[in-house]
Amino acid sequence: MSRKNEQDIFGLPDELGDGRVSPLAERMRPRTLDEFEGQEHILGPEGVLRRMIQSDRIRSMIFWGPPGSGKTTLAGIIAGQTGSAFEHYSAVTCGVAQIKAAVAEAAERLRLQRRRTLLFLDEIHRFNKAQQDALLPHVENGIITLIGATTENPSFEVNSALLSRVKVFVLKRLETENLGRIVDRALADSERGLGALGLSLEPGARQFLLEASDGDARVALSALDMASAFIESGTGGKSLDKETISQALQRRMLQYDRQGDQHYDVISAFIKSLRGSNPDAALYYMARMLEAGEDPLFILRRMIIFASEDIGNADPQALPLAVAAHKAVSVIGLPEGAIPLSQAVTYLACAPKSNASYLALHKAQEAARQHLSAPVPLHLRNAATALMKALGYHKNYKYPHDFPFHFTAQQYLPDGLEDLRFYEPTTLGQEKEIARRLDWYRRHGGAPGGAGAPGVPAAGENAGDTDKSEDSSEETRQ
């Protein structure tokens, strides 16, 4: 839907066409840069966007930021301060036909009035590639100045052709101080705000409102608007307490989109907290995802991967525990499923870490790609037929269980690759013991090595260096 009132971009009348009072968040939209709160990194005295506005050198741009950070408001201020016509569309409800009509009007306006048109497209990420491509020629020839707004990463959601023709500005979540000034201004403003009601916020209620709004000015003002309605409809005093604000806020969902950036940002922070051995942060992100409606099995699938990738053999119990937690949550569901989920999170976070197995995998994959056809040593091949035996398959294979300590030296890798080493265990957790044992195996298997380990024969104790002929149990040793 287009907002065509070019003379009154944000100064909406108190009474809308149907007689309803406009929401407080709408009435309190800043009309100038001086009223605008936050985004000092681009709107401060030396901010690049402020300089562009003041010098009237506006180019097409995209605002990327969380809800309530001021994207729409800032676009309106730019239009007002540069004397541009302001066309406001939402990508959710409009298509190429409406954009073409707006462009035609903009071309006519430019021809007759020499006036620029600022076309604001909210949720631009909702446009598909073809719809975004339709904007390109008009952005290039300057008939419109496009300002797109999105809560999603434009690197993924806006095609590269359009992205190369616009300037991306990142808007940050509002700080508590910014929200505080916005709320105080709304309480004091008698013309557009709640000043005529003589309301006040108790200190505890004010702090609760600012924290619960989570950087979203629209949420803060909407809650304040609702709380004022509670006061007006009741017989109480003019002071808004924490209980009233809580009722006005109700249960606000966290800013989390299971298909958007927050989905990936939060799960990334969760995994990094596990990797960093910080159970408190990991639990916070786990709880945040659950509160926002994330599928707990998605979280657990990532934990299963983590148990192998980041813990591995430093604590071999991590993987079965993660798998067991996945099974438990699958069986009992939420909310009780959060208990085994929490147990698994704290265990994985506190477990010793090793990515040695993960690194070994990549080394082995690279070697396999480079030597995909390297012949398997004859003694390791399966002699399933008489011909295979005649060709030497399985000949001289040494069955480890026939030797002391169930180990004997022989070649396993193909010729020319004998000295390759993929797995290098750490000295943390259980992997410390694995490292000592593997060192003994490699040393007595003909590879460079070190000292022996408890439970593994010391140097010189292995009697398995003599060859043994194959016997009747050969079939079990294939």
mmCIF file of N, CA and C in Angstrom, residues 210-295:
data_model
loop_
_atom_site.group_PDB
_atom_site.id
_atom_site.type_symbol
_atom_site.label_atom_id
_atom_site.label_comp_id
_atom_site.label_asym_id
_atom_site.label_seq_id
_atom_site.Cartn_x
_atom_site.Cartn_y
_atom_site.Cartn_z
ATOM 1 N N LEU A 210 12.003 -0.691 29.699
ATOM 2 C CA LEU A 210 13.142 -0.514 28.804
ATOM 3 C C LEU A 210 13.840 -1.838 28.523
ATOM 4 N N GLU A 211 13.982 -2.670 29.548
ATOM 5 C CA GLU A 211 14.653 -3.951 29.353
ATOM 6 C C GLU A 211 13.793 -4.923 28.546
ATOM 7 N N ALA A 212 12.494 -4.947 28.850
ATOM 8 C CA ALA A 212 11.602 -5.887 28.169
ATOM 9 C C ALA A 212 11.400 -5.521 26.705
ATOM 10 N N SER A 213 11.580 -4.245 26.357
ATOM 11 C CA SER A 213 11.388 -3.812 24.965
ATOM 12 C C SER A 213 12.520 -4.273 24.074
ATOM 13 N N ASP A 214 13.655 -4.613 24.681
ATOM 14 C CA ASP A 214 14.759 -5.245 23.951
ATOM 15 C C ASP A 214 15.193 -4.433 22.736
ATOM 16 N N GLY A 215 15.334 -3.117 22.906
ATOM 17 C CA GLY A 215 15.839 -2.280 21.836
ATOM 18 C C GLY A 215 14.841 -1.906 20.774
ATOM 19 N N ASP A 216 13.575 -2.239 20.953
ATOM 20 C CA ASP A 216 12.533 -1.980 19.955
ATOM 21 C C ASP A 216 11.662 -0.825 20.435
ATOM 22 N N ALA A 217 11.790 0.338 19.786
ATOM 23 C CA ALA A 217 11.029 1.517 20.200
ATOM 24 C C ALA A 217 9.534 1.306 20.023
ATOM 25 N N ARG A 218 9.159 0.578 18.986
ATOM 26 C CA ARG A 218 7.729 0.352 18.740
ATOM 27 C C ARG A 218 7.098 -0.450 19.873
ATOM 28 N N VAL A 219 7.835 -1.450 20.369
ATOM 29 C CA VAL A 219 7.335 -2.258 21.479
ATOM 30 C C VAL A 219 7.177 -1.399 22.727
ATOM 31 N N ALA A 220 8.170 -0.570 23.014
ATOM 32 C CA ALA A 220 8.123 0.279 24.210
ATOM 33 C C ALA A 220 6.944 1.239 24.170
ATOM 34 N N LEU A 221 6.748 1.902 23.029
ATOM 35 C CA LEU A 221 5.665 2.878 22.916
ATOM 36 C C LEU A 221 4.294 2.199 22.884
ATOM 37 N N SER A 222 4.218 1.041 22.253
ATOM 38 C CA SER A 222 2.938 0.320 22.219
ATOM 39 C C SER A 222 2.539 -0.141 23.620
ATOM 40 N N ALA A 223 3.519 -0.614 24.397
ATOM 41 C CA ALA A 223 3.225 -1.028 25.770
ATOM 42 C C ALA A 223 2.807 0.164 26.610
ATOM 43 N N LEU A 224 3.477 1.288 26.429
ATOM 44 C CA LEU A 224 3.126 2.511 27.159
ATOM 45 C C LEU A 224 1.724 2.976 26.775
ATOM 46 N N ASP A 225 1.397 2.865 25.505
ATOM 47 C CA ASP A 225 0.065 3.235 25.023
ATOM 48 C C ASP A 225 -1.001 2.351 25.667
ATOM 49 N N MET A 226 -0.736 1.043 25.715
ATOM 50 C CA MET A 226 -1.685 0.121 26.322
ATOM 51 C C MET A 226 -1.826 0.365 27.817
ATOM 52 N N ALA A 227 -0.699 0.630 28.475
ATOM 53 C CA ALA A 227 -0.743 0.889 29.913
ATOM 54 C C ALA A 227 -1.543 2.149 30.220
ATOM 55 N N SER A 228 -1.410 3.163 29.388
ATOM 56 C CA SER A 228 -2.174 4.397 29.602
ATOM 57 C C SER A 228 -3.673 4.145 29.439
ATOM 58 N N ALA A 229 -4.010 3.208 28.538
ATOM 59 C CA ALA A 229 -5.421 2.864 28.361
ATOM 60 C C ALA A 229 -5.956 2.164 29.602
ATOM 61 N N PHE A 230 -5.128 1.318 30.243
ATOM 62 C CA PHE A 230 -5.536 0.678 31.488
ATOM 63 C C PHE A 230 -5.846 1.721 32.553
ATOM 64 N N ILE A 231 -4.984 2.720 32.645
ATOM 65 C CA ILE A 231 -5.147 3.770 33.651
ATOM 66 C C ILE A 231 -6.410 4.565 33.390
ATOM 67 N N GLU A 232 -6.625 4.935 32.134
ATOM 68 C CA GLU A 232 -7.791 5.752 31.788
ATOM 69 C C GLU A 232 -9.103 5.017 32.044
ATOM 70 N N SER A 233 -9.087 3.710 31.869
ATOM 71 C CA SER A 233 -10.323 2.946 32.032
ATOM 72 C C SER A 233 -10.570 2.560 33.485
ATOM 73 N N GLY A 234 -9.600 2.764 34.351
ATOM 74 C CA GLY A 234 -9.741 2.387 35.754
ATOM 75 C C GLY A 234 -9.935 3.589 36.649
ATOM 76 N N THR A 235 -9.830 3.319 37.950
ATOM 77 C CA THR A 235 -10.033 4.391 38.931
ATOM 78 C C THR A 235 -8.756 4.677 39.714
ATOM 79 N N GLY A 236 -7.638 4.060 39.274
ATOM 80 C CA GLY A 236 -6.385 4.220 39.997
ATOM 81 C C GLY A 236 -5.745 5.566 39.747
ATOM 82 N N GLY A 237 -4.537 5.717 40.278
ATOM 83 C CA GLY A 237 -3.835 6.972 40.131
ATOM 84 C C GLY A 237 -3.182 7.088 38.769
ATOM 85 N N LYS A 238 -2.293 8.073 38.658
ATOM 86 C CA LYS A 238 -1.650 8.378 37.389
ATOM 87 C C LYS A 238 -0.255 7.767 37.267
ATOM 88 N N SER A 239 0.128 6.973 38.235
ATOM 89 C CA SER A 239 1.453 6.379 38.216
ATOM 90 C C SER A 239 1.386 4.957 37.665
ATOM 91 N N LEU A 240 2.236 4.681 36.683
ATOM 92 C CA LEU A 240 2.266 3.362 36.061
ATOM 93 C C LEU A 240 3.279 2.488 36.798
ATOM 94 N N ASP A 241 2.815 1.380 37.370
ATOM 95 C CA ASP A 241 3.723 0.504 38.099
ATOM 96 C C ASP A 241 4.158 -0.668 37.209
ATOM 97 N N LYS A 242 5.035 -1.508 37.759
ATOM 98 C CA LYS A 242 5.599 -2.612 37.005
ATOM 99 C C LYS A 242 4.532 -3.618 36.589
ATOM 100 N N GLU A 243 3.550 -3.846 37.458
ATOM 101 C CA GLU A 243 2.490 -4.801 37.147
ATOM 102 C C GLU A 243 1.685 -4.332 35.940
ATOM 103 N N THR A 244 1.393 -3.037 35.895
ATOM 104 C CA THR A 244 0.633 -2.496 34.760
ATOM 105 C C THR A 244 1.420 -2.627 33.468
ATOM 106 N N ILE A 245 2.709 -2.308 33.522
ATOM 107 C CA ILE A 245 3.552 -2.434 32.331
ATOM 108 C C ILE A 245 3.647 -3.887 31.897
ATOM 109 N N SER A 246 3.754 -4.794 32.861
ATOM 110 C CA SER A 246 3.834 -6.214 32.551
ATOM 111 C C SER A 246 2.578 -6.684 31.835
ATOM 112 N N GLN A 247 1.419 -6.247 32.313
ATOM 113 C CA GLN A 247 0.155 -6.614 31.658
ATOM 114 C C GLN A 247 0.096 -6.050 30.250
ATOM 115 N N ALA A 248 0.626 -4.843 30.076
ATOM 116 C CA ALA A 248 0.591 -4.221 28.753
ATOM 117 C C ALA A 248 1.507 -4.943 27.768
ATOM 118 N N LEU A 249 2.636 -5.403 28.270
ATOM 119 C CA LEU A 249 3.581 -6.106 27.402
ATOM 120 C C LEU A 249 3.100 -7.502 27.049
ATOM 121 N N GLN A 250 2.395 -8.140 28.004
ATOM 122 C CA GLN A 250 2.008 -9.537 27.881
ATOM 123 C C GLN A 250 3.268 -10.359 27.690
ATOM 124 N N ARG A 251 3.182 -11.440 26.941
ATOM 125 C CA ARG A 251 4.363 -12.290 26.728
ATOM 126 C C ARG A 251 4.883 -12.022 25.330
ATOM 127 N N ARG A 252 5.877 -11.166 25.254
ATOM 128 C CA ARG A 252 6.426 -10.791 23.959
ATOM 129 C C ARG A 252 7.452 -11.822 23.492
ATOM 130 N N MET A 253 7.289 -12.297 22.270
ATOM 131 C CA MET A 253 8.235 -13.263 21.732
ATOM 132 C C MET A 253 9.576 -12.592 21.485
ATOM 133 N N LEU A 254 10.641 -13.326 21.696
ATOM 134 C CA LEU A 254 11.975 -12.816 21.422
ATOM 135 C C LEU A 254 12.124 -12.549 19.935
ATOM 136 N N GLN A 255 13.026 -11.621 19.606
ATOM 137 C CA GLN A 255 13.263 -11.313 18.209
ATOM 138 C C GLN A 255 14.037 -12.472 17.584
ATOM 139 N N TYR A 256 13.292 -13.420 17.038
ATOM 140 C CA TYR A 256 13.915 -14.648 16.542
ATOM 141 C C TYR A 256 13.052 -15.176 15.419
ATOM 142 N N ASP A 257 13.644 -15.328 14.251
ATOM 143 C CA ASP A 257 12.937 -15.834 13.088
ATOM 144 C C ASP A 257 13.575 -17.163 12.708
ATOM 145 N N ARG A 258 12.818 -18.234 12.762
ATOM 146 C CA ARG A 258 13.381 -19.554 12.513
ATOM 147 C C ARG A 258 13.897 -19.695 11.090
ATOM 148 N N GLN A 259 13.541 -18.770 10.203
ATOM 149 C CA GLN A 259 14.051 -18.829 8.835
ATOM 150 C C GLN A 259 15.018 -17.692 8.546
ATOM 151 N N GLY A 260 15.279 -16.817 9.509
ATOM 152 C CA GLY A 260 16.073 -15.631 9.234
ATOM 153 C C GLY A 260 17.406 -15.606 9.940
ATOM 154 N N ASP A 261 18.015 -14.403 9.937
ATOM 155 C CA ASP A 261 19.351 -14.233 10.503
ATOM 156 C C ASP A 261 19.408 -14.635 11.966
ATOM 157 N N GLN A 262 18.365 -14.297 12.745
ATOM 158 C CA GLN A 262 18.404 -14.608 14.169
ATOM 159 C C GLN A 262 18.518 -16.107 14.397
ATOM 160 N N HIS A 263 17.893 -16.870 13.533
ATOM 161 C CA HIS A 263 17.977 -18.331 13.628
ATOM 162 C C HIS A 263 19.434 -18.771 13.568
ATOM 163 N N TYR A 264 20.149 -18.261 12.597
ATOM 164 C CA TYR A 264 21.543 -18.665 12.414
ATOM 165 C C TYR A 264 22.460 -17.997 13.429
ATOM 166 N N ASP A 265 22.178 -16.750 13.784
ATOM 167 C CA ASP A 265 23.018 -16.047 14.755
ATOM 168 C C ASP A 265 22.972 -16.720 16.116
ATOM 169 N N VAL A 266 21.772 -17.084 16.562
ATOM 170 C CA VAL A 266 21.633 -17.649 17.905
ATOM 171 C C VAL A 266 22.201 -19.061 17.974
ATOM 172 N N ILE A 267 21.942 -19.874 16.957
ATOM 173 C CA ILE A 267 22.497 -21.232 17.002
ATOM 174 C C ILE A 267 24.018 -21.171 16.882
ATOM 175 N N SER A 268 24.535 -20.194 16.139
ATOM 176 C CA SER A 268 25.984 -20.023 16.045
ATOM 177 C C SER A 268 26.570 -19.645 17.401
ATOM 178 N N ALA A 269 25.907 -18.723 18.100
ATOM 179 C CA ALA A 269 26.380 -18.323 19.424
ATOM 180 C C ALA A 269 26.297 -19.490 20.404
ATOM 181 N N PHE A 270 25.274 -20.314 20.257
ATOM 182 C CA PHE A 270 25.108 -21.496 21.110
ATOM 183 C C PHE A 270 26.277 -22.466 20.930
ATOM 184 N N ILE A 271 26.588 -22.802 19.684
ATOM 185 C CA ILE A 271 27.674 -23.734 19.404
ATOM 186 C C ILE A 271 29.015 -23.157 19.858
ATOM 187 N N LYS A 272 29.236 -21.879 19.615
ATOM 188 C CA LYS A 272 30.499 -21.257 20.032
ATOM 189 C C LYS A 272 30.623 -21.225 21.555
ATOM 190 N N SER A 273 29.493 -21.104 22.245
ATOM 191 C CA SER A 273 29.537 -21.136 23.711
ATOM 192 C C SER A 273 29.876 -22.534 24.215
ATOM 193 N N LEU A 274 29.333 -23.563 23.569
ATOM 194 C CA LEU A 274 29.710 -24.937 23.917
ATOM 195 C C LEU A 274 31.199 -25.148 23.675
ATOM 196 N N ARG A 275 31.657 -24.699 22.494
ATOM 197 C CA ARG A 275 33.068 -24.873 22.145
ATOM 198 C C ARG A 275 33.966 -24.118 23.118
ATOM 199 N N GLY A 276 33.499 -22.972 23.594
ATOM 200 C CA GLY A 276 34.266 -22.172 24.535
ATOM 201 C C GLY A 276 34.146 -22.626 25.973
ATOM 202 N N SER A 277 33.476 -23.770 26.208
ATOM 203 C CA SER A 277 33.324 -24.359 27.547
ATOM 204 C C SER A 277 32.643 -23.396 28.523
ATOM 205 N N ASN A 278 31.604 -22.713 28.026
ATOM 206 C CA ASN A 278 30.847 -21.782 28.853
ATOM 207 C C ASN A 278 29.410 -22.295 28.976
ATOM 208 N N PRO A 279 29.101 -23.102 30.003
ATOM 209 C CA PRO A 279 27.762 -23.689 30.114
ATOM 210 C C PRO A 279 26.685 -22.641 30.350
ATOM 211 N N ASP A 280 27.031 -21.528 31.001
ATOM 212 C CA ASP A 280 26.023 -20.501 31.300
ATOM 213 C C ASP A 280 25.523 -19.837 30.009
ATOM 214 N N ALA A 281 26.455 -19.448 29.147
ATOM 215 C CA ALA A 281 26.052 -18.845 27.874
ATOM 216 C C ALA A 281 25.310 -19.855 27.012
ATOM 217 N N ALA A 282 25.786 -21.107 26.994
ATOM 218 C CA ALA A 282 25.122 -22.133 26.190
ATOM 219 C C ALA A 282 23.684 -22.359 26.661
ATOM 220 N N LEU A 283 23.477 -22.394 27.965
ATOM 221 C CA LEU A 283 22.126 -22.561 28.511
ATOM 222 C C LEU A 283 21.237 -21.375 28.155
ATOM 223 N N TYR A 284 21.803 -20.173 28.203
ATOM 224 C CA TYR A 284 21.018 -18.975 27.848
ATOM 225 C C TYR A 284 20.521 -19.077 26.411
ATOM 226 N N TYR A 285 21.440 -19.394 25.481
ATOM 227 C CA TYR A 285 21.018 -19.462 24.079
ATOM 228 C C TYR A 285 20.069 -20.633 23.841
ATOM 229 N N MET A 286 20.266 -21.743 24.569
ATOM 230 C CA MET A 286 19.335 -22.854 24.457
ATOM 231 C C MET A 286 17.935 -22.409 24.888
ATOM 232 N N ALA A 287 17.855 -21.762 26.062
ATOM 233 C CA ALA A 287 16.564 -21.304 26.576
ATOM 234 C C ALA A 287 15.944 -20.266 25.649
ATOM 235 N N ARG A 288 16.776 -19.402 25.098
ATOM 236 C CA ARG A 288 16.269 -18.372 24.180
ATOM 237 C C ARG A 288 15.644 -18.999 22.946
ATOM 238 N N MET A 289 16.295 -20.021 22.408
ATOM 239 C CA MET A 289 15.736 -20.694 21.233
ATOM 240 C C MET A 289 14.424 -21.403 21.568
ATOM 241 N N LEU A 290 14.385 -22.065 22.697
ATOM 242 C CA LEU A 290 13.149 -22.759 23.089
ATOM 243 C C LEU A 290 12.016 -21.773 23.314
ATOM 244 N N GLU A 291 12.299 -20.643 23.982
ATOM 245 C CA GLU A 291 11.275 -19.628 24.230
ATOM 246 C C GLU A 291 10.716 -19.071 22.927
ATOM 247 N N ALA A 292 11.571 -19.004 21.911
ATOM 248 C CA ALA A 292 11.147 -18.447 20.630
ATOM 249 C C ALA A 292 10.474 -19.481 19.737
ATOM 250 N N GLY A 293 10.372 -20.719 20.217
ATOM 251 C CA GLY A 293 9.660 -21.736 19.452
ATOM 252 C C GLY A 293 10.519 -22.603 18.564
ATOM 253 N N GLU A 294 11.836 -22.577 18.774
ATOM 254 C CA GLU A 294 12.713 -23.418 17.968
ATOM 255 C C GLU A 294 12.444 -24.901 18.263
ATOM 256 N N ASP A 295 12.610 -25.728 17.247
ATOM 257 C CA ASP A 295 12.460 -27.173 17.394
ATOM 258 C C ASP A 295 13.618 -27.699 18.236
#
